Coordinates of C-alpha atoms in Angstrom, one line a residue:
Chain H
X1 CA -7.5 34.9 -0.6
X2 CA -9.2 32.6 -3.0
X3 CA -6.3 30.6 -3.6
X4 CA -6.0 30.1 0.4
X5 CA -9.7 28.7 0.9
X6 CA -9.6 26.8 -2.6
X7 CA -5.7 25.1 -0.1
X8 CA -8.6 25.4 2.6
X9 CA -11.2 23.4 0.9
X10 CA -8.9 21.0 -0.9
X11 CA -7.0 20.0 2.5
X12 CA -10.6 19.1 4.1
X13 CA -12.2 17.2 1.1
X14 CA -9.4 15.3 0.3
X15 CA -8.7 14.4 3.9
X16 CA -12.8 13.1 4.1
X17 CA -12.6 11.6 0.5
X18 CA -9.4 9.5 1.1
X19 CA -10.8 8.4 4.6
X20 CA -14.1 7.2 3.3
X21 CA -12.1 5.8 0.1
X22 CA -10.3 3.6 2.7
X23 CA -12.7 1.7 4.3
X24 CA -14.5 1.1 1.0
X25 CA -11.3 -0.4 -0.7
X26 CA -10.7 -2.5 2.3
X27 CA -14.3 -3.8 2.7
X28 CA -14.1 -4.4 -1.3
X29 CA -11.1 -6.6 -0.8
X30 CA -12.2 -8.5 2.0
X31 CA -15.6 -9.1 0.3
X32 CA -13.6 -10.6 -2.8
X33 CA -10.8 -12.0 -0.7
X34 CA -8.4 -10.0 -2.8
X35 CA -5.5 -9.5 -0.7
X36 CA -3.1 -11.6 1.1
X37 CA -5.6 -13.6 3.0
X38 CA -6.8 -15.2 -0.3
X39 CA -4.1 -17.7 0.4
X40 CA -6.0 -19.2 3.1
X41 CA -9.0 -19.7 1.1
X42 CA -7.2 -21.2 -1.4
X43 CA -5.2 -23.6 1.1
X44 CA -8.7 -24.5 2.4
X45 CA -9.9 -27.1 0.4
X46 CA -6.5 -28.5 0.1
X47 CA -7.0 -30.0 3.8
X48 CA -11.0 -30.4 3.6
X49 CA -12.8 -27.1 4.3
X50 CA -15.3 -27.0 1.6
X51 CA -16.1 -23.2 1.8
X52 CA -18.6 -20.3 0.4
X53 CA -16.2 -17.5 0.4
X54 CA -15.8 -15.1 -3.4
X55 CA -12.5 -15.8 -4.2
X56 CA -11.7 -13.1 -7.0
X57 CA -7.8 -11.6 -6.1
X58 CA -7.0 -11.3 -9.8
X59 CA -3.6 -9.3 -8.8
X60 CA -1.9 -8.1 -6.1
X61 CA -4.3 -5.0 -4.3
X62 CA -1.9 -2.3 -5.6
X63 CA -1.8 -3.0 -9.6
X64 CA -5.8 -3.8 -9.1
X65 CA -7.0 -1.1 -7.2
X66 CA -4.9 1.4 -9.9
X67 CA -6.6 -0.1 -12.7
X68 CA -10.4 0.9 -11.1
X69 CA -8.9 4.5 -10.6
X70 CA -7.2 4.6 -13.5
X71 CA -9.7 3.8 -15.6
X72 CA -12.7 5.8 -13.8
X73 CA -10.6 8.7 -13.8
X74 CA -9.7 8.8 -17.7
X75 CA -13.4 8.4 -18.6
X76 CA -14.1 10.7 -16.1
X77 CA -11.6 13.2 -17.1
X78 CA -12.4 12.5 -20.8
X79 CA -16.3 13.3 -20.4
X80 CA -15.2 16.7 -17.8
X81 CA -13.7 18.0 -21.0
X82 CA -17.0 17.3 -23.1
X83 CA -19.3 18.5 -20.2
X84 CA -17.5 21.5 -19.0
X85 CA -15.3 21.9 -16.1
X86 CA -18.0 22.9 -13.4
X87 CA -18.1 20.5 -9.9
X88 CA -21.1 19.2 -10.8
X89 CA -19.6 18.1 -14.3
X90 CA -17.1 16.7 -12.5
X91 CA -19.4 14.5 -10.2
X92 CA -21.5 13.4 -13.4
X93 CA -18.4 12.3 -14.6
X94 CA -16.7 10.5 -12.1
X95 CA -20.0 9.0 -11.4
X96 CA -20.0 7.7 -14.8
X97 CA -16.5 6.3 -15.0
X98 CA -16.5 4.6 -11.7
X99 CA -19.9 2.7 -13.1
X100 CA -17.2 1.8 -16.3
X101 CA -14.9 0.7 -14.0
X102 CA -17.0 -1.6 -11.9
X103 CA -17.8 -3.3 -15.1
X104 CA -14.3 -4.1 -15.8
X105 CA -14.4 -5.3 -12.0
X106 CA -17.3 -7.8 -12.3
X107 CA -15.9 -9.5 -15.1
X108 CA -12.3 -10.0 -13.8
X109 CA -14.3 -10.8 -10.8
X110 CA -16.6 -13.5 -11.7
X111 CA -13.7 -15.0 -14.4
X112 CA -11.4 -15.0 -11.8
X113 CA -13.9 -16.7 -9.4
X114 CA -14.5 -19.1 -11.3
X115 CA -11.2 -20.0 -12.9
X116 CA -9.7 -20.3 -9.2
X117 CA -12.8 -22.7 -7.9
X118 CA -12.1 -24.9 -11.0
X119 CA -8.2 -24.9 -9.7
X120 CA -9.4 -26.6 -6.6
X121 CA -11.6 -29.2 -8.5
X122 CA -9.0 -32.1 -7.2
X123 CA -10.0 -31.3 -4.0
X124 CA -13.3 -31.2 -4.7
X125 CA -14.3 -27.7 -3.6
X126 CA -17.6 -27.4 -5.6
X127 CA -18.2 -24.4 -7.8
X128 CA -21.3 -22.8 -5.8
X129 CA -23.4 -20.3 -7.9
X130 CA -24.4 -18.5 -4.7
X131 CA -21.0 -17.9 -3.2
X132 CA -20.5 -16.1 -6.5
X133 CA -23.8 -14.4 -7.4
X134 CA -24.4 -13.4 -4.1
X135 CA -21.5 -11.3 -2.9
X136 CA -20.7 -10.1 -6.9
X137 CA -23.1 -7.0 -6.2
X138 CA -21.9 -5.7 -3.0
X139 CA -18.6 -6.4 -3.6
X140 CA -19.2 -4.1 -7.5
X141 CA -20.6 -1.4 -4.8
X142 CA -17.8 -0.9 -3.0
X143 CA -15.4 -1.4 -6.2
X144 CA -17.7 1.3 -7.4
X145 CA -17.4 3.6 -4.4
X146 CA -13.7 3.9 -4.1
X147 CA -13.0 4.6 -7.7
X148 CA -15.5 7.0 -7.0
X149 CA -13.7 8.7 -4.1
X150 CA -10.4 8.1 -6.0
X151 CA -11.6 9.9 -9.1
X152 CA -13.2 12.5 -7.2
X153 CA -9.6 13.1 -4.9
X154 CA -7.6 13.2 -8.0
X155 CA -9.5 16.4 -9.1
X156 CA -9.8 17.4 -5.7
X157 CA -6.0 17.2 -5.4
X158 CA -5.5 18.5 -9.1
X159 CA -7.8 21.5 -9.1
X160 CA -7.9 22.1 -5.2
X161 CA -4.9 21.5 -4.2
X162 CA -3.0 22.5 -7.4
X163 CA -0.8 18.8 -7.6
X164 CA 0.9 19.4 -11.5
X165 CA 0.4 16.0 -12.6
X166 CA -2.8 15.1 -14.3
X167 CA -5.8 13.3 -13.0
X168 CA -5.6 9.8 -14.6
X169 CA -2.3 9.4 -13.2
X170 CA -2.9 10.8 -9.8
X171 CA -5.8 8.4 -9.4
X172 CA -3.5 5.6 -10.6
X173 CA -1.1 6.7 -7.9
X174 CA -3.4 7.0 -5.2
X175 CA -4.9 3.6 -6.2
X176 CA -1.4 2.1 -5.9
X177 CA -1.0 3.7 -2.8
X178 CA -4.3 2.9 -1.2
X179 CA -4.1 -0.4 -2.5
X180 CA -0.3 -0.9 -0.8
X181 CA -2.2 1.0 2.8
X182 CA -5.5 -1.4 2.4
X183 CA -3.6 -5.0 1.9
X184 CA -1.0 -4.1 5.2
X185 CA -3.6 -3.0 7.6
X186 CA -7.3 -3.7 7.0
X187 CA -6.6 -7.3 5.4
X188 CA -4.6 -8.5 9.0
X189 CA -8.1 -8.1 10.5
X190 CA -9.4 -10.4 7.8
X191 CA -6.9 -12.9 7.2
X192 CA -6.0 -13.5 10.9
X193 CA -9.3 -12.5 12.9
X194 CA -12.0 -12.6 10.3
X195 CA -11.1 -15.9 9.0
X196 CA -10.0 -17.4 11.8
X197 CA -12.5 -16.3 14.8
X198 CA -12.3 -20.3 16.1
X199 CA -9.0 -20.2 17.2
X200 CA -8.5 -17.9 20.2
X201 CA -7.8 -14.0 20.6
X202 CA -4.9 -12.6 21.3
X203 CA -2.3 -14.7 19.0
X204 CA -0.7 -14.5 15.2
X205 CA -1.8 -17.5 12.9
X206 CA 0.6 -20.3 13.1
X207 CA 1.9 -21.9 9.7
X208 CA 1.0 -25.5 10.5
X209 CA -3.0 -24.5 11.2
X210 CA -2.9 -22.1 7.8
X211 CA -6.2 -22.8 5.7
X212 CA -8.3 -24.3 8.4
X213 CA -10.4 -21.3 7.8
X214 CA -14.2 -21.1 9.4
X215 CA -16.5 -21.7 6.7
X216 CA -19.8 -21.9 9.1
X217 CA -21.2 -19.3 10.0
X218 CA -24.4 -18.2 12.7
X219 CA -26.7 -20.0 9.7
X220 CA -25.3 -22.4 7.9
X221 CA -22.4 -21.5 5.5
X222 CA -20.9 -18.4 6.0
X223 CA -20.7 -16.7 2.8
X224 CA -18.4 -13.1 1.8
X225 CA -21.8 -11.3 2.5
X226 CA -21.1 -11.3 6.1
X227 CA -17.2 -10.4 5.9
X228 CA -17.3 -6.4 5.3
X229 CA -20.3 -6.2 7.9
X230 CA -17.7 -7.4 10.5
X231 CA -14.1 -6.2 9.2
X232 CA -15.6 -2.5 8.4
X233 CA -16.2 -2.3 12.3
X234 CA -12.8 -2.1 12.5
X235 CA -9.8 -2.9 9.6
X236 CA -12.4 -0.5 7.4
X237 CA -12.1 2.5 9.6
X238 CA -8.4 1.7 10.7
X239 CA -7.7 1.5 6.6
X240 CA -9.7 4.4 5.8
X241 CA -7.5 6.4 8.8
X242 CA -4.8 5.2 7.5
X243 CA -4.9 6.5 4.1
X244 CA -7.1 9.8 5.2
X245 CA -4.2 10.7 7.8
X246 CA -1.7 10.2 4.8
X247 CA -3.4 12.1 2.3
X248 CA -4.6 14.7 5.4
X249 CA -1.4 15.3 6.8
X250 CA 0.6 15.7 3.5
X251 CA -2.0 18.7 2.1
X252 CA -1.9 19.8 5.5
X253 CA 1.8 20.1 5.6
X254 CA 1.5 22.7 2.4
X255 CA -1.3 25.4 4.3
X256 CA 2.0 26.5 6.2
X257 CA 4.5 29.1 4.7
X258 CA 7.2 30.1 7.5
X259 CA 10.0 28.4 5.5
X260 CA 9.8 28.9 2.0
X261 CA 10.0 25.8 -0.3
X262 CA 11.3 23.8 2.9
X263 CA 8.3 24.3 4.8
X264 CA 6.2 21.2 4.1
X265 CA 9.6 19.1 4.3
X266 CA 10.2 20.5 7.8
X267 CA 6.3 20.0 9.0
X268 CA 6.2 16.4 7.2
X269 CA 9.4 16.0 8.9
X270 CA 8.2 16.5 12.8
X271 CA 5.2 14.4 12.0
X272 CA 7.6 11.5 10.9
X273 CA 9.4 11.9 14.4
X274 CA 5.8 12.2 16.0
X275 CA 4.4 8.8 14.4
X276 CA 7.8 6.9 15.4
X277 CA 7.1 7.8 19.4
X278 CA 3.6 7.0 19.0
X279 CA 4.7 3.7 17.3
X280 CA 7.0 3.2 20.3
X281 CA 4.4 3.9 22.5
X282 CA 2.2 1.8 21.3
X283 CA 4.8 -0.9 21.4
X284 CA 4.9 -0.3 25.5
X285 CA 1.6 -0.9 26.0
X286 CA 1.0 -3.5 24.1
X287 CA 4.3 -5.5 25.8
X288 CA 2.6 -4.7 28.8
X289 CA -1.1 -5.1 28.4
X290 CA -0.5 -8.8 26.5
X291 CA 3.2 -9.9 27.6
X292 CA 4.8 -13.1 27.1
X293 CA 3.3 -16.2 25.7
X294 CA 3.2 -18.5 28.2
X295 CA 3.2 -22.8 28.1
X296 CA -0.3 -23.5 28.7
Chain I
X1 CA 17.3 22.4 -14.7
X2 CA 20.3 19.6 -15.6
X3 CA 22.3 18.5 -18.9
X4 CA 20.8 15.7 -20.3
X5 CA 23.9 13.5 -19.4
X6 CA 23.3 14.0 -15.6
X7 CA 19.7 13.5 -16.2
X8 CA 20.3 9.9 -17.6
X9 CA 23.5 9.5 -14.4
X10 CA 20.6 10.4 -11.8
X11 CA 17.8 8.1 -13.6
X12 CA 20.5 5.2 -13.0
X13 CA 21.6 6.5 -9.5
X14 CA 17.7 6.9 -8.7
X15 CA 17.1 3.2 -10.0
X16 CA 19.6 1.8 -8.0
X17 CA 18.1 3.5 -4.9
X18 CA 14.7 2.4 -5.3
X19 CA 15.7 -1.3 -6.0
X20 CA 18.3 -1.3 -2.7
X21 CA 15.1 0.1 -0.5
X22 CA 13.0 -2.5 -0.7
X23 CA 15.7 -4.3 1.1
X24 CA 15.4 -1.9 4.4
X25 CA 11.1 -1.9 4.4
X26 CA 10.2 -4.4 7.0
X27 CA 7.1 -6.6 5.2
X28 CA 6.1 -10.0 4.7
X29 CA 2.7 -11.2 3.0
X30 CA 2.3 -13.7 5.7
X31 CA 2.3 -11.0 7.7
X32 CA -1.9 -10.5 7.2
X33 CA -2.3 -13.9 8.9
X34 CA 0.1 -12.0 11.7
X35 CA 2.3 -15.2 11.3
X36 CA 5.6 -13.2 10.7
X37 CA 7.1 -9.8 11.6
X38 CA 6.8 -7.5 8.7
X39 CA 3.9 -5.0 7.1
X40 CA 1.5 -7.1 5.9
X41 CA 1.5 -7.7 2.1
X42 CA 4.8 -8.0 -0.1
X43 CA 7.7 -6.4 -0.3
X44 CA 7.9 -5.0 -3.6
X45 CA 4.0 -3.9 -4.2
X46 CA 4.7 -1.8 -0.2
X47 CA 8.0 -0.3 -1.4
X48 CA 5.7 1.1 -5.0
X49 CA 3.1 2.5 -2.9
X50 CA 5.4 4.4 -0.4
X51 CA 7.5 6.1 -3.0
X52 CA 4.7 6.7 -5.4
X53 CA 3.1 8.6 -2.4
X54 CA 6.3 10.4 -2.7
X55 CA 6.7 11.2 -6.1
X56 CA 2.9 12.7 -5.6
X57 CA 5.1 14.9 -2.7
X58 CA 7.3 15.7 -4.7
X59 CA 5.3 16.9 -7.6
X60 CA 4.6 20.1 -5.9
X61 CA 7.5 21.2 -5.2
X62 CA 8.5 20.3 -9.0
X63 CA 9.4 24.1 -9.4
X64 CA 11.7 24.5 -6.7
X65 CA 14.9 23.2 -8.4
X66 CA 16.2 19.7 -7.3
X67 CA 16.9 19.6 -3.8
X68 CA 13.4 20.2 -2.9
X69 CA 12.2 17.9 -5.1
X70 CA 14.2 14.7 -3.7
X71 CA 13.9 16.1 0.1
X72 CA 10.0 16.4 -0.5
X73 CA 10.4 12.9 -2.2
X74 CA 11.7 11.0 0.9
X75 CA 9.7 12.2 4.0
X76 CA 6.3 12.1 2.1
X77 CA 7.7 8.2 1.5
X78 CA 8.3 8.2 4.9
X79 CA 5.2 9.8 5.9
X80 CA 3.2 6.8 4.1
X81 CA 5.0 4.2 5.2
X82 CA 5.2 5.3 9.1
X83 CA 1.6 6.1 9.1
X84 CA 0.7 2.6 7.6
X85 CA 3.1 0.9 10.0
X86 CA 1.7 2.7 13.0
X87 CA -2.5 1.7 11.8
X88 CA -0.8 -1.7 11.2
X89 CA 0.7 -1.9 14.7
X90 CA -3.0 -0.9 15.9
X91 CA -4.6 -3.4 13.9
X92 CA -2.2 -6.0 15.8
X93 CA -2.5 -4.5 19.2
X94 CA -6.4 -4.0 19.6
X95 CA -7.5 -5.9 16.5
X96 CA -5.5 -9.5 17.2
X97 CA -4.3 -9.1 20.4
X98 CA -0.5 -9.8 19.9
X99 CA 2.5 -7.6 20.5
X100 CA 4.7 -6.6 18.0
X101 CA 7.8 -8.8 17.6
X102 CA 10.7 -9.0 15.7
X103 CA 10.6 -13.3 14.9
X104 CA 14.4 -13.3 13.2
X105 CA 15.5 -11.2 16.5
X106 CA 13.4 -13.6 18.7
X107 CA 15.1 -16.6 17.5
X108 CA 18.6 -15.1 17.1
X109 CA 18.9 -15.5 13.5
X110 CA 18.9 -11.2 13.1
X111 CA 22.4 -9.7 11.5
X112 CA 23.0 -8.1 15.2
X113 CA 23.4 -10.9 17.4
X114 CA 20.9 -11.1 20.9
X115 CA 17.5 -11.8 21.2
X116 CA 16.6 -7.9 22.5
X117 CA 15.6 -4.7 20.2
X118 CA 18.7 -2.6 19.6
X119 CA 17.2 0.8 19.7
X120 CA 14.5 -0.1 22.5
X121 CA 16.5 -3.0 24.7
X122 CA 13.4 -4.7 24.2
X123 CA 13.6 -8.6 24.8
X124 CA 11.8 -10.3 21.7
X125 CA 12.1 -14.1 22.8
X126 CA 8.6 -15.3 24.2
X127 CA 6.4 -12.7 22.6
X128 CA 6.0 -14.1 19.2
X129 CA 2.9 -16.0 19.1
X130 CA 4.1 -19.9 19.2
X131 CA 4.3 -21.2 15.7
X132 CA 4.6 -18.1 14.1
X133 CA 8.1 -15.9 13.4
X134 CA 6.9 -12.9 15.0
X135 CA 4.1 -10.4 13.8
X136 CA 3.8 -6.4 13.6
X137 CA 6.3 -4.5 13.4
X138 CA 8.5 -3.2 16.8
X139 CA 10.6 -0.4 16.6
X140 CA 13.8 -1.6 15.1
X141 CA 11.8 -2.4 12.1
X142 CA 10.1 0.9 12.1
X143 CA 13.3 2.6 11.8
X144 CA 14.7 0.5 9.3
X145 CA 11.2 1.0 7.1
X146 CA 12.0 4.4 7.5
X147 CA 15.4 4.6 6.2
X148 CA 14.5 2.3 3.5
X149 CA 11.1 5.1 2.4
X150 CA 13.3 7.7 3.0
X151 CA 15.9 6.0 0.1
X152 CA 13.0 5.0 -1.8
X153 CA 11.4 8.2 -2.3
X154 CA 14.8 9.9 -2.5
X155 CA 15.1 7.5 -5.5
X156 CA 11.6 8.0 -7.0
X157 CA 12.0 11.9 -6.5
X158 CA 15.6 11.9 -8.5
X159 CA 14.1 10.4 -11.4
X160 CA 11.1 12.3 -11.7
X161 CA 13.2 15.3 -11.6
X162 CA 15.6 13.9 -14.0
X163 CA 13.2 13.1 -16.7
X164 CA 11.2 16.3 -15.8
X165 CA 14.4 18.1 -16.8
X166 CA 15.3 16.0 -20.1
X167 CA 11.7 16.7 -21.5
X168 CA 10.8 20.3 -20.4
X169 CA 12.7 22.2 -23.3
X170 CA 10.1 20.9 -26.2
X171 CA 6.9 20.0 -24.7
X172 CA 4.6 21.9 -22.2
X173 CA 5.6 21.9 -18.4
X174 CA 2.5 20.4 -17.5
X175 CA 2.8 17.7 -20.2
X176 CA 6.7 17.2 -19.1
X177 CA 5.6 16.7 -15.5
X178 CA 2.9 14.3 -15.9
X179 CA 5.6 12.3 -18.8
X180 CA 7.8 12.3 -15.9
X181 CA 5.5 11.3 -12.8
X182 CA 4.3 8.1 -15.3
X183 CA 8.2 7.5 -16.8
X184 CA 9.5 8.3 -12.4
X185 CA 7.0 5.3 -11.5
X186 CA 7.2 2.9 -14.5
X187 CA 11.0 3.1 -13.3
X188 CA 10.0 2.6 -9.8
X189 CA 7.3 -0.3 -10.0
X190 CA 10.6 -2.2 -12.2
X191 CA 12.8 -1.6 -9.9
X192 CA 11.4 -2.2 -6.6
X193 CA 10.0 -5.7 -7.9
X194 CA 13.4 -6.8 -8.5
X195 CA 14.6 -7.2 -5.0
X196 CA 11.5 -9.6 -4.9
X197 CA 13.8 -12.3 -6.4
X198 CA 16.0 -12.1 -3.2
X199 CA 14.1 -11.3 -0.5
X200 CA 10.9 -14.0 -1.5
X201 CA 8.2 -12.3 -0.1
X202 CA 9.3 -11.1 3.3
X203 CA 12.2 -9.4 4.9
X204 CA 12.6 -7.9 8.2
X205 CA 14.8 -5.1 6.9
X206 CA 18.2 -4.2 7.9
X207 CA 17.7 -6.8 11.0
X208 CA 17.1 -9.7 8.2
X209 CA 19.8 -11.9 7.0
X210 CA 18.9 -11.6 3.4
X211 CA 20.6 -8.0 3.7
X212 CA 23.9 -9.5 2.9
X213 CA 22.5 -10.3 -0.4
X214 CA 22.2 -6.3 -1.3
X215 CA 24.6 -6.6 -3.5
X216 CA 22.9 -8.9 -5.9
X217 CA 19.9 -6.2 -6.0
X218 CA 22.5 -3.2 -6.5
X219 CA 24.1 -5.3 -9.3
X220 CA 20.8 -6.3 -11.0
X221 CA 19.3 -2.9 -10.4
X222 CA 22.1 -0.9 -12.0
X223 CA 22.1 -3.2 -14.8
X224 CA 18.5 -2.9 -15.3
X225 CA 18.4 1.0 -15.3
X226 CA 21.0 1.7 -16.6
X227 CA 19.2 0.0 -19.6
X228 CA 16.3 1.9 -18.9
X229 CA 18.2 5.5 -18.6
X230 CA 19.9 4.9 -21.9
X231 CA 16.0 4.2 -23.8
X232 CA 14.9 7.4 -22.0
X233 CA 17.8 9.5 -22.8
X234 CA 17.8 8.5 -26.8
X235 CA 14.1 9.1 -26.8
X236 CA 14.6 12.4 -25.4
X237 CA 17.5 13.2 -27.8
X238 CA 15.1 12.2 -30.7
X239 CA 12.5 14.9 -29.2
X240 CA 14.8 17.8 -29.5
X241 CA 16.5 17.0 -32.2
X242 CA 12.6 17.1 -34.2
X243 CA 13.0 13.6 -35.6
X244 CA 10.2 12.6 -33.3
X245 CA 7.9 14.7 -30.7

């Protein structure tokens, strides 16, 4: 009975942990311009948009979010055996690595900042202190948040759940995987809505217009301080469902015990089928609700 | 459990698998300015994410001999990398306002000749955004992605399992699983960024021309862990023989 509502317990946490771990790794990225879309602040002084934006992608989002996690979750797990194993010991903890790991993340942060404004100095894009110093702390929040959420998910998934491998290298998987989830959904919101809100709705980002990025905003500049408070509205919450329904749906799969040792292969299996007719449903109506691209 | 000899033959086989994925997972990193078809970031860092979600799947099931493990390996790849294409498909349908489109298919430069879908008859020509080669992903590329995670996690799964098996008679079984889950995705994240020097930075899958250069990943792939198998196997050997633990 106990192992059932600890399966119970696990399956809902982790679910609500990955979701909220989500849409803090995506708003983190889009506050530093971390993913993909840094291209296109990079391009954008190259044809004469002097811009504001925090400009820190150090690595791809996959290797760099697994570093945070990775390295919250070994101080973490380090301290959980000097505390005691108890939940609150484990929130202590994981409170006190993610704060470790967030100072690793502001000093990648503001050296990678730097180091790729000084790149663009031919251009002339001026190295603004306040399009670093301003966004550096809310972008360290979120940083902080989902190695938090990560941490705690790897002992939720550990102890909980009873996943064999250890918790540093759970959090560096799911911080791979999160990190692979956040830079193919929540970053297309950024790089070609976000950055792009003066051309008009409803079409990709052509290669010949790619840096002409909008660097004014409702007063003056528009700076990365604004960028989470409109992509968490919706790339944030599509993210965070994203990587909620993944880690959800896969614990889910293992409550079940009709088949033996096949039964989370034959429930994650009807799911797969399920997701490919949503995807082709989703296809139909958006054929239909948007259709061709016409001349004018 | 296997002999150590088939553990080193399934690290190689498992390599190879991994690396020969990445050619079937529809992505692009131009993708994020929905510019071309493709999830959105590259093709190597999306193929490491979807079968590291695997091998997390197929660490439960670590105990239930070998089948399990590379059956549970595949459709939790799968799992990932449907779910992400789906929310990215979402992103582009209510978040952008664009259709998914295949742009190689649109164009007629896919491997199948036409400009229409093969599974869904679909016609792609006129829905790509102009100036763009396409964006999201439709369902040709969905299924491709799928049999590329599927082959991928497979991979991943295989050698977990095989290095699981090589390490388990001298140290603890939660030691030789968690040696095995890091060893299962250092082999991974090598092989899946090999294909990268093919495919630079976006394929459309099996629906992509640069699939006829496969064999240039197989070649490079096999090479590289067979390498890899050999330094794992001879460190393993060394552990049960007690000149090193």
């Amino acid at each position: 009975m106990a192992a059932i509502i600890s399966l119970l317990l696990g399956t809902a946490l982790a679910g609500l942990l990955a979701f909220l771990a989500g849409i803090f790794e995506d708003s983190e990225s889009n506050a530093g311009s971390a993913s993909n879309p840094n291209s296109q602040v990079q391009l954008a002084p190259q044809i004469g948009n002097r811009h504001r934006y925090f400009n820190k992608a150090i690595s791809g989002e996959p290797p760099a979010n697994a570093l945070w996690a990775t390295t919250a979750a070994t101080i973490a797990y380090l301290l959980t055996a000097h505390f005691g194993g108890d939940a609150f010991a484990v929130l202590i903890a994981s409170i006190i690595g993610a704060a470790a790991s967030t100072l690793l993340l502001c000093a990648y942060g503001v050296l990678s900042h730097i180091s790729r404004i000084a790149s663009m100095k031919n251009f002339e894009q001026t190295m603004y202190w306040d399009s670093l110093l301003t966004p550096l702390p809310l972008d360290a929040a979120f940083g902080f948040l989902t190695a938090l959420m990560l941490t705690l998910l790897a002992f939720a998934a550990h102890s909980l759940l009873g996943n064999p491998f250890s918790v540093p290298l759970l959090a560096f998987f799911f911080g791979i995987t999160i990190g692979a989830i956040g830079s193919s959904t929540g970053d297309i919101y950024y790089g070609a809505e976000r950055l792009y809100q003066h051309y008009i709705f409803g079409s990709g980002i052509p290669i010949s217009v790619q840096g002409d990025i909008d660097v004014k905003g409702e007063y003056g500049y528009r700076n990365s301080v604004d960028t989470p408070y409109f992509t968490m509205r919706f790339g944030g919450l599509v993210t965070g469902l994203a990587f909620g329904m993944l880690i959800f749906l896969d614990a889910w799969s293992r409550l079940f015990t009709f088949a033996g040792v096949w039964t989370s292969v034959i429930v994650v299996s009807v799911l797969v089928l399920i997701i490919l007719i949503f995807i082709y449903l989703l296809e139909v109506y958006a054929r239909k609700r948007y259709g061709r691209y016409t001349e004018d | 459990m296997v002999d150590p000899l088939t553990a080193t033959i399934m690290i190689i086989a498992g390599g190879v698998l991994v690396g020969v994925c990445v050619h079937f997972i529809p992505a692009s990193a131009t993708g994020a300015m929905a510019a071309a078809t493709g999830i959105a970031t590259g093709p190597s860092m999306l193929s490491a994410g979807a079968g590291l979600a695997g091998i997390y799947a197929a660490a439960y099931s670590i105990d239930s001999g070998l089948a399990p493990v590379i059956v549970s390996g595949a459709v939790g790849s799968a799992l990932m990398l449907l779910i992400t294409i789906l929310c990215g498909n979402i992103m582009l349908a209510f978040g952008i306002g664009a259709p998914p489109v295949s742009g190689q298919t649109a164009s007629g430069k896919s491997t199948f000749s036409g400009t229409k879908d093969i599974i869904t008859g679909f016609e792609q020509e006129g829905y790509a955004s102009p100036g763009t080669d396409g964006h999201g992903m439709p369902f040709q590329t969905a299924v491709s992605g799928t049999i590329g995670a599927l082959m991928g996690g497979a991979g991943g799964a295989l050698v977990f399992y095989a290095v699981y098996s090589m390490t388990l008679p001298e140290i603890a079984t939660e030691n030789a699983v968690t040696l095995a889950g890091i060893v299962a995705a250092g082999v991974f994240l090598i092989n899946s960024v090999l294909p990268a020097y093919v495919l630079v930075g976006k394929t459309e899958g099996v629906f992509d021309m640069k699939i006829r250069s496969i064999h240039r990943t197989f070649i490079s792939c096999l090479v590289t862990s067979s390498i890899v198998a050999c330094v794992i196997y001879a460190v393993c050997e060394l552990a049960v023989s007690g000149v090193m633990v």
